[in-house]
Amino acid sequence: MAERRLLVLFGSQTGTAQDTAERIGREAKRRHLRCRVEAMDSCDVANLIHEPLVVFLCATTGQGDPPDNMKMFWRFLFRKNLPAGSLCQLDYAVLGLGDSSYPKFNFVAKKLHKRLLQLGGNPLLPVALGDDQHDLGPDAVVDPWLVALWDKILALYPLPPGLEIISSNVRLPPKYTLHYLPEGSPQPNSDLLQPTAPQAAPCELQPFAARVVSNQRVTALSHFQDVRLIEFDIAGSGITFRAGDVVMIQPQNCPEDVQQFCQLLCLEPHRRFVLEPTEPGTSLPPLLPQPCTIQYLVTHYLDISCVPRRSFFELLAYFSTNELEREKLQEFSSAQGQEELYSYCNRPRRTTLEAMWDFPHTACAIPADYLLDLIPRIRPRAFSIASSMLARPERMQILVAVVRYKTRLRKPRRGLCSTWLASLNPEQGDVRVPLWVKKGGMKFPADPATPVIMIGPGTGVAPFRAAIQERVALGCGGNCLFFGCRHKSKDFYCQTEWEELVTKGLLTLFTAFSRDQEEKVYVQHRIRENGRLVWELLSSGNAHVYLAG
């Protein structure tokens, strides 16, 4: 009998595709299939020729681009020299997760499906296209598609004699077991943020712990929004960047939330543990030291401030000893309960920690072994770099708007990363932030004679500050900036810097202060007013136009 094994590969940017991939992994276990769930870039693509059965899940980002963790896979798969029949042994299915309000809706999934066909793969089902815009979100497509998928898979790989599908009432074992170490055992230094000289350029698995040099508020205290210009010291990191590049920052939870979480789940923050995979072949989570403390796990790894997904409530229901709580959790994890879940979680942006407060009997019954199955890891955040290495060689600056807004919940919502960054005070000692750099999507012209029109309202001006600093250092003229904000006196970022460049004849600046007069004026009004100049730069100067929000 053919080996009953399944490989589930995902390309995920925000975690939705990964969450669905893990759901398929759990459903495969219930059907007694040997199943691996991996990011596409973690799998050796050349081995696809030995795989009998693969499910691909992929999100589409930006303008029809593949997510970061499937870029290498994507490049390999589209190599011209791959033979046409190379995947003829492969049965596969593709599920796309996208948003139909974008022009290139699920472009990556459609293109992947087509390419697998070209290479001789046998599709079990037509490509499925989940849509964020649907009232029930992607699940409206995912749920029926999965039913059809398991029918096809079980027809090809029937259950072995004497085995039945494990009922959904039975809780599956956790991915890892958490072994507490005896209280007095020697304590290694498990701080990952030691500023070591990196072997290679810093990356997600080896970030550089950059020292915060300054953290300055650049909006007036009377302005509703707190915006920071933060500077990092990157000397000795091996990091290089150009205008348009992006810095990735790995944030952490605030101490109050960590304390509340430990209290609610009856966890001892200073207890040390080691993780052991339940199944051989499962790799340990990267970026978690071994041994590790509960405090470190909750502060640096578990995303307790994210909005919980359906799978969170599904797993939580297994631990519930309280009938009322269990019924509610089961409703939230059912297909019929998705609208109510959306109103409870997504609309008000309720966090995982807040949801746990609403289910106190269940929360204190969660076994520590299941923490990593229950709560996703904290994802890095991307910021446009707002300075040039040519102007400040061993420094890097970012412009950060601190995210804070109201929903129907009593407590204002706060952005995890921006709130943490704003709280860092370099005057209180050596404050460090784990970061690495990624190539950005904006490329500025190589020819110094090519003029550049930059439209950057609000913090959207950040990459253009880097570009203007770089271009001025290289002696490029033709720098034209349209900047917009609410008030000249309150949120005109980098005002002195721009005015000095204008005086020196190195910058043409147009400003729109929307609230400084009776009728609102935005950057588009200034562009229209200066239409002749803009057209001249475009038609005879071959200007490049850049827009950032």
XYZ file of C-alpha atoms in Angstrom:
549
model
C 0.000 0.000 0.000
C 1.276 3.485 -0.909
C 2.819 5.427 1.969
C 0.201 7.722 3.457
C 2.162 10.949 3.735
C 1.270 14.566 3.066
C 3.392 17.692 2.813
C 1.691 21.038 3.505
C 3.668 24.065 2.287
C 2.693 27.658 3.045
C 3.737 31.143 1.951
C 2.422 33.516 4.587
C 2.952 37.214 5.286
C 0.570 37.962 8.161
C 0.076 34.418 9.481
C -3.327 33.549 7.953
C -1.920 31.040 5.428
C 0.265 29.495 8.144
C -2.733 29.204 10.479
C -4.742 27.422 7.739
C -1.749 25.172 6.921
C -1.560 24.114 10.564
C -5.300 23.434 10.533
C -4.780 21.068 7.566
C -1.915 19.445 9.497
C -4.235 18.756 12.440
C -6.961 17.378 10.165
C -4.353 15.126 8.486
C -3.358 13.696 11.886
C -7.002 12.851 12.553
C -6.918 10.847 9.291
C -3.706 9.019 10.346
C -1.574 10.620 7.595
C 2.078 11.369 8.240
C 2.109 15.115 7.746
C 4.772 17.851 7.661
C 3.798 21.533 7.684
C 6.552 23.901 6.519
C 7.120 27.365 5.089
C 7.929 27.011 1.380
C 11.409 28.501 1.830
C 12.203 25.995 4.622
C 11.660 23.066 2.291
C 14.195 21.845 -0.266
C 12.328 22.469 -3.528
C 14.466 19.956 -5.396
C 12.881 17.236 -3.212
C 9.404 17.964 -4.609
C 10.081 15.307 -7.237
C 9.973 12.702 -4.421
C 6.737 13.947 -2.853
C 3.535 12.093 -3.789
C 1.042 14.516 -2.220
C 1.420 18.254 -1.487
C -1.036 20.972 -0.473
C 0.175 24.513 -1.201
C -1.273 27.520 0.651
C -0.205 30.972 -0.402
C -1.062 34.555 0.290
C -0.538 37.363 -2.219
C 1.155 40.553 -1.028
C 1.571 44.034 -2.498
C 1.174 44.148 -6.263
C 0.766 40.403 -6.790
C 4.020 39.454 -5.044
C 4.730 36.186 -3.209
C 5.194 36.422 0.608
C 8.744 36.691 1.981
C 8.892 33.058 3.136
C 8.255 31.650 -0.352
C 10.439 33.946 -2.497
C 13.293 31.435 -3.009
C 10.823 28.631 -3.700
C 9.099 30.887 -6.269
C 12.351 31.744 -8.058
C 13.369 28.065 -8.251
C 9.972 26.904 -9.527
C 10.008 29.425 -12.382
C 13.466 28.500 -13.632
C 13.346 28.069 -17.417
C 15.442 24.870 -17.357
C 13.024 22.727 -15.305
C 11.857 19.797 -17.478
C 8.154 19.782 -18.416
C 7.312 16.427 -16.786
C 9.436 16.812 -13.655
C 6.441 16.753 -11.271
C 4.389 14.045 -13.029
C 4.327 11.919 -9.819
C 2.845 14.786 -7.771
C -0.805 15.011 -6.713
C -1.389 18.522 -5.462
C -3.940 21.146 -4.439
C -3.514 24.936 -4.223
C -5.374 27.254 -1.869
C -4.908 31.002 -2.279
C -5.662 33.612 0.373
C -6.186 37.107 -0.951
C -8.295 40.235 -0.971
C -10.545 41.010 -3.940
C -10.263 44.768 -3.337
C -6.748 44.505 -4.866
C -6.362 44.297 -8.671
C -4.092 41.218 -8.542
C -6.463 39.119 -6.423
C -4.831 35.785 -5.500
C -2.342 36.251 -8.333
C 0.312 34.051 -6.648
C -2.034 31.060 -6.144
C -3.308 31.226 -9.743
C 0.223 31.456 -11.144
C 1.514 28.647 -8.880
C -1.345 26.327 -9.943
C -0.598 27.040 -13.613
C 3.151 26.419 -13.151
C 2.609 23.095 -11.315
C 0.377 21.997 -14.223
C 3.127 22.951 -16.720
C 5.592 20.790 -14.757
C 3.272 17.773 -15.024
C 1.580 17.907 -11.591
C -1.914 16.381 -11.187
C -4.371 18.758 -9.504
C -6.777 17.039 -7.096
C -9.103 20.072 -7.204
C -9.379 23.392 -9.036
C -7.396 26.207 -7.347
C -9.399 27.681 -4.425
C -9.396 31.446 -3.882
C -10.153 32.636 -0.352
C -11.248 36.274 -0.072
C -10.818 38.594 2.909
C -13.660 40.739 1.579
C -16.254 37.991 2.055
C -18.520 38.427 5.118
C -17.091 35.214 6.585
C -13.563 35.941 5.367
C -11.485 33.271 3.572
C -13.223 30.500 5.571
C -16.242 30.850 3.267
C -14.055 29.178 0.592
C -11.688 27.202 2.831
C -14.329 25.160 4.732
C -16.100 23.557 1.717
C -12.775 23.184 -0.139
C -11.292 21.180 2.734
C -14.280 18.811 2.769
C -13.730 18.132 -0.952
C -9.955 17.820 -0.459
C -10.241 15.110 2.232
C -12.711 13.168 0.056
C -10.127 13.141 -2.768
C -7.182 12.288 -0.477
C -9.019 9.440 1.284
C -10.059 8.016 -2.094
C -6.353 7.854 -3.069
C -5.088 6.860 0.384
C -7.856 4.989 2.237
C -7.649 4.613 6.001
C -5.640 1.523 7.024
C -7.850 -1.423 8.095
C -9.146 -1.113 11.635
C -8.511 2.650 11.898
C -11.138 5.383 11.914
C -10.919 9.164 11.633
C -10.102 10.530 15.107
C -13.209 12.357 16.278
C -13.065 16.149 16.604
C -14.100 15.633 20.246
C -10.666 14.154 20.940
C -7.838 16.589 21.712
C -4.669 16.021 19.654
C -1.300 15.969 21.468
C 0.656 19.255 21.603
C 3.475 20.015 19.152
C 5.997 20.271 22.024
C 6.201 19.090 25.619
C 7.437 21.602 28.128
C 9.715 20.096 30.791
C 10.258 22.279 33.854
C 13.786 22.210 35.268
C 14.367 21.817 39.030
C 14.325 25.198 40.806
C 17.995 25.229 41.798
C 19.611 24.030 38.517
C 22.464 26.209 37.158
C 21.342 29.115 35.028
C 22.962 29.703 31.621
C 22.793 33.171 30.151
C 19.833 32.852 27.808
C 19.585 36.473 26.682
C 19.411 36.365 22.898
C 20.067 40.073 22.635
C 23.774 40.005 23.357
C 25.310 42.392 20.789
C 27.673 39.874 19.227
C 29.689 40.434 16.069
C 27.467 38.701 13.501
C 28.871 35.949 11.262
C 26.829 37.170 8.295
C 24.463 40.059 7.606
C 21.752 40.122 10.297
C 18.474 38.396 9.346
C 15.259 37.224 11.015
C 16.945 34.232 12.666
C 19.983 36.323 13.650
C 18.874 39.895 14.289
C 21.332 42.586 15.355
C 20.737 44.118 18.799
C 21.009 47.797 17.872
C 21.489 50.385 20.608
C 18.851 53.132 20.724
C 20.731 56.457 20.496
C 17.761 58.826 20.623
C 13.961 58.683 20.742
C 12.513 62.088 19.980
C 8.865 63.122 19.680
C 8.497 65.180 16.473
C 4.861 66.263 16.897
C 3.724 69.036 19.234
C 2.532 67.830 22.658
C -0.882 69.358 21.839
C -1.146 67.206 18.665
C -3.388 64.115 18.886
C -0.724 61.813 17.430
C 2.609 60.885 18.961
C 5.217 60.459 16.195
C 8.833 59.530 16.983
C 12.114 59.927 15.150
C 14.202 57.062 16.553
C 17.906 56.615 15.892
C 19.842 53.340 16.197
C 23.567 52.716 16.356
C 24.392 49.976 13.827
C 28.212 50.172 14.073
C 29.812 46.740 13.688
C 26.575 45.086 12.525
C 27.552 44.531 8.889
C 24.224 46.161 7.935
C 24.124 48.223 4.738
C 21.082 49.884 3.212
C 19.991 52.290 0.487
C 17.128 54.732 0.174
C 13.860 52.788 -0.144
C 15.037 49.880 2.032
C 13.064 48.631 4.999
C 14.122 47.751 8.539
C 12.425 44.807 10.244
C 12.000 45.135 14.002
C 11.169 42.294 16.408
C 8.961 43.810 19.149
C 8.086 42.491 22.599
C 5.082 42.503 24.922
C 4.821 45.098 27.675
C 5.610 43.956 31.262
C 2.017 44.608 32.484
C 0.546 42.290 29.832
C 3.155 39.613 30.561
C 2.379 39.791 34.285
C -1.408 39.599 33.657
C -0.995 36.639 31.310
C 1.113 34.686 33.817
C -1.346 35.508 36.594
C -4.368 34.425 34.531
C -2.783 31.118 33.476
C -1.226 30.490 36.910
C 2.290 30.442 35.411
C 5.458 31.184 37.394
C 7.433 33.726 35.311
C 10.876 32.649 36.550
C 10.419 28.891 36.077
C 12.861 27.485 33.529
C 11.996 24.783 31.023
C 13.212 22.933 27.938
C 11.026 22.072 24.964
C 10.863 18.640 23.412
C 9.076 17.920 20.113
C 6.247 15.400 20.509
C 7.024 13.840 17.119
C 10.531 13.067 15.871
C 11.570 15.337 12.997
C 9.762 18.419 14.332
C 12.274 21.263 14.662
C 12.321 23.448 17.757
C 11.013 27.019 17.397
C 13.831 29.307 16.256
C 14.747 32.294 18.466
C 13.765 30.513 21.703
C 16.770 29.737 23.881
C 17.024 26.285 25.490
C 16.546 26.292 28.477
C 14.135 29.229 28.559
C 12.091 31.008 31.221
C 8.310 31.446 31.086
C 8.964 35.208 31.338
C 11.153 35.147 28.205
C 8.648 32.987 26.291
C 5.730 35.328 27.051
C 7.708 38.574 26.605
C 9.561 37.795 23.377
C 7.676 34.993 21.646
C 3.928 34.597 22.298
C 1.785 37.200 20.536
C -0.681 37.788 23.366
C -1.758 41.137 21.899
C -2.811 39.827 18.455
C -6.486 39.392 17.555
C -7.129 35.653 18.078
C -8.168 33.485 15.132
C -10.845 30.802 14.934
C -8.255 28.064 15.622
C -7.485 29.673 19.013
C -11.088 29.194 20.197
C -11.219 25.694 18.721
C -8.227 24.547 20.792
C -9.327 26.515 23.873
C -12.666 24.655 23.894
C -10.822 21.360 24.626
C -9.461 22.708 27.920
C -12.704 24.199 29.180
C -14.114 22.703 32.360
C -16.917 25.290 32.460
C -19.992 24.352 30.399
C -21.060 27.922 29.554
C -17.555 28.891 28.469
C -17.119 25.684 26.461
C -20.392 26.206 24.555
C -19.361 29.756 23.620
C -15.889 28.630 22.527
C -17.394 25.858 20.371
C -19.769 28.348 18.788
C -16.863 30.690 17.957
C -14.967 27.837 16.312
C -17.918 26.583 14.226
C -18.655 27.669 10.645
C -22.030 29.076 11.788
C -20.418 31.186 14.535
C -18.048 33.134 12.296
C -20.134 36.311 12.072
C -20.433 36.431 15.833
C -16.703 35.759 16.219
C -15.992 38.640 13.827
C -18.141 40.984 15.956
C -16.504 39.755 19.157
C -12.867 39.782 17.965
C -12.069 41.450 14.672
C -14.389 44.451 14.681
C -13.367 45.740 18.138
C -9.762 44.411 17.714
C -9.947 42.396 20.941
C -6.581 40.897 21.911
C -5.780 37.280 22.817
C -5.113 38.349 26.417
C -8.482 40.146 26.632
C -10.293 37.125 25.157
C -8.688 34.966 27.842
C -10.021 37.290 30.561
C -13.514 36.581 29.194
C -12.958 32.831 29.673
C -11.258 32.767 33.107
C -12.171 29.157 34.048
C -10.776 27.909 30.751
C -7.658 30.115 30.847
C -6.432 28.745 34.172
C -6.932 25.163 32.877
C -4.627 25.575 29.831
C -1.716 23.092 30.067
C 1.618 24.896 29.522
C 2.491 22.266 26.843
C -0.152 23.778 24.554
C 0.979 27.425 24.751
C 2.886 27.254 21.458
C -0.051 25.560 19.676
C -2.489 28.105 21.037
C -0.734 31.427 20.494
C 1.271 32.394 17.391
C 4.727 33.928 17.670
C 5.224 37.694 17.577
C 5.854 38.743 13.988
C 8.447 41.351 13.032
C 7.203 44.789 11.898
C 8.508 46.682 8.852
C 9.468 50.376 8.848
C 10.782 52.517 6.004
C 14.311 53.670 6.805
C 14.262 57.476 7.123
C 17.984 58.233 6.817
C 20.897 57.610 4.441
C 24.211 55.939 5.265
C 25.875 58.622 3.180
C 24.621 61.281 5.601
C 24.940 59.242 8.846
C 27.310 56.290 8.208
C 26.831 54.100 11.309
C 23.338 55.222 12.214
C 19.822 54.411 11.084
C 16.660 56.414 11.714
C 12.962 55.573 11.473
C 9.846 57.733 11.721
C 7.204 55.953 13.815
C 3.578 56.972 14.311
C 2.487 55.447 17.623
C -0.665 53.432 16.872
C -3.494 54.232 19.294
C -7.206 54.261 18.464
C -10.607 53.680 20.009
C -13.080 50.890 19.308
C -16.196 50.016 21.287
C -13.945 48.458 23.951
C -13.228 50.663 26.975
C -9.436 50.489 26.649
C -7.863 52.228 23.621
C -6.178 49.845 21.153
C -2.405 50.194 20.937
C 0.051 48.989 18.313
C 2.413 46.443 19.878
C 5.628 47.561 18.153
C 5.104 51.337 17.986
C 4.020 51.504 21.669
C 7.067 49.464 22.723
C 9.456 51.598 20.623
C 7.970 54.836 21.993
C 8.511 53.558 25.564
C 12.273 53.021 25.111
C 14.368 55.646 26.867
C 18.080 55.593 25.937
C 18.843 57.874 28.901
C 17.958 54.977 31.210
C 20.902 52.856 30.160
C 21.783 50.519 27.300
C 18.486 49.993 25.422
C 18.582 47.580 22.467
C 16.237 46.614 19.648
C 16.578 43.425 17.518
C 16.542 44.394 13.836
C 17.680 43.503 10.306
C 17.272 45.092 6.877
C 15.277 44.024 3.829
C 15.487 45.391 0.311
C 12.580 47.743 -0.296
C 10.302 47.997 -3.315
C 11.407 51.561 -4.157
C 14.433 51.958 -6.409
C 15.692 55.468 -7.076
C 17.228 56.349 -10.492
C 20.894 55.526 -11.004
C 21.380 58.529 -13.338
C 21.954 61.616 -11.140
C 20.435 63.834 -13.850
C 16.994 62.136 -13.608
C 14.626 64.329 -11.573
C 12.536 62.726 -8.826
C 9.005 63.740 -7.762
C 8.215 62.422 -4.276
C 4.750 62.560 -2.745
C 4.894 61.716 0.962
C 2.100 62.851 3.257
C 2.569 62.235 6.998
C 5.032 59.489 7.961
C 4.957 58.477 4.284
C 7.771 61.032 3.934
C 10.217 58.653 5.713
C 11.699 56.880 2.641
C 11.935 60.241 0.849
C 14.005 61.725 3.664
C 16.451 58.839 3.087
C 16.331 59.421 -0.684
C 16.868 63.191 -0.431
C 19.801 62.760 1.996
C 21.325 60.167 -0.371
C 20.769 62.219 -3.528
C 22.104 65.437 -1.968
C 25.254 63.554 -0.825
C 25.709 62.240 -4.392
C 25.179 65.707 -5.870
C 21.866 64.879 -7.608
C 19.594 67.841 -8.327
C 15.945 67.701 -9.409
C 14.558 66.744 -5.993
C 10.911 67.706 -5.751
C 8.877 66.877 -2.613
C 5.145 67.235 -1.983
C 4.571 66.958 1.776
C 1.208 67.062 3.546
C 0.119 67.060 7.191
C -2.562 68.671 9.365
C -0.847 71.726 10.864
C 2.395 73.537 10.047
C 3.006 74.117 13.766
C 2.195 70.593 14.988
C 3.192 67.784 12.594
C 5.500 69.252 9.943
C 8.200 66.551 10.263
C 11.830 67.564 9.553
C 10.748 71.164 8.790
C 14.161 72.768 9.508
C 15.971 70.161 7.408
C 13.704 70.726 4.372
C 13.918 74.529 4.676
C 17.748 74.457 4.770
C 17.824 72.332 1.591
C 15.374 74.701 -0.124
C 17.595 77.688 0.811
C 20.625 75.879 -0.655
C 18.687 75.190 -3.883
C 18.878 71.391 -3.383
C 15.128 70.789 -2.946
C 11.846 72.061 -4.379
C 9.227 71.753 -1.632
C 5.425 72.016 -1.819
C 3.455 71.734 1.423
C -0.230 71.137 2.134
C -1.422 71.789 5.718
C -4.947 70.423 5.559
C -6.361 71.999 8.748
C -4.621 75.402 8.764
C -7.410 77.112 6.793
C -11.173 76.907 6.384
C -11.166 74.570 3.378
C -9.019 71.437 3.530
C -5.940 71.394 1.301
C -4.188 68.106 0.468
C -1.111 67.137 -1.592
C -3.287 66.436 -4.636
C -4.377 70.120 -4.640
C -0.727 71.231 -4.642
C 0.061 68.801 -7.470
C -2.819 70.231 -9.516
C -1.733 73.835 -8.791
C 1.800 72.996 -9.946
C 0.636 70.862 -12.867
C 2.782 72.718 -15.402
C 6.012 72.088 -13.472
C 5.095 68.432 -12.828
C 4.321 67.889 -16.512
C 7.566 69.569 -17.552
C 9.584 67.283 -15.255
C 7.740 64.237 -16.608
C 7.716 65.075 -20.315
C 11.134 66.643 -20.857
C 12.985 65.523 -17.729
C 11.830 61.870 -17.700
C 11.166 62.285 -13.984
C 10.374 59.279 -11.778
C 7.346 59.634 -9.487
C 7.190 58.009 -6.029
C 4.255 57.904 -3.658
C 4.255 56.680 -0.046
C 1.401 56.786 2.450
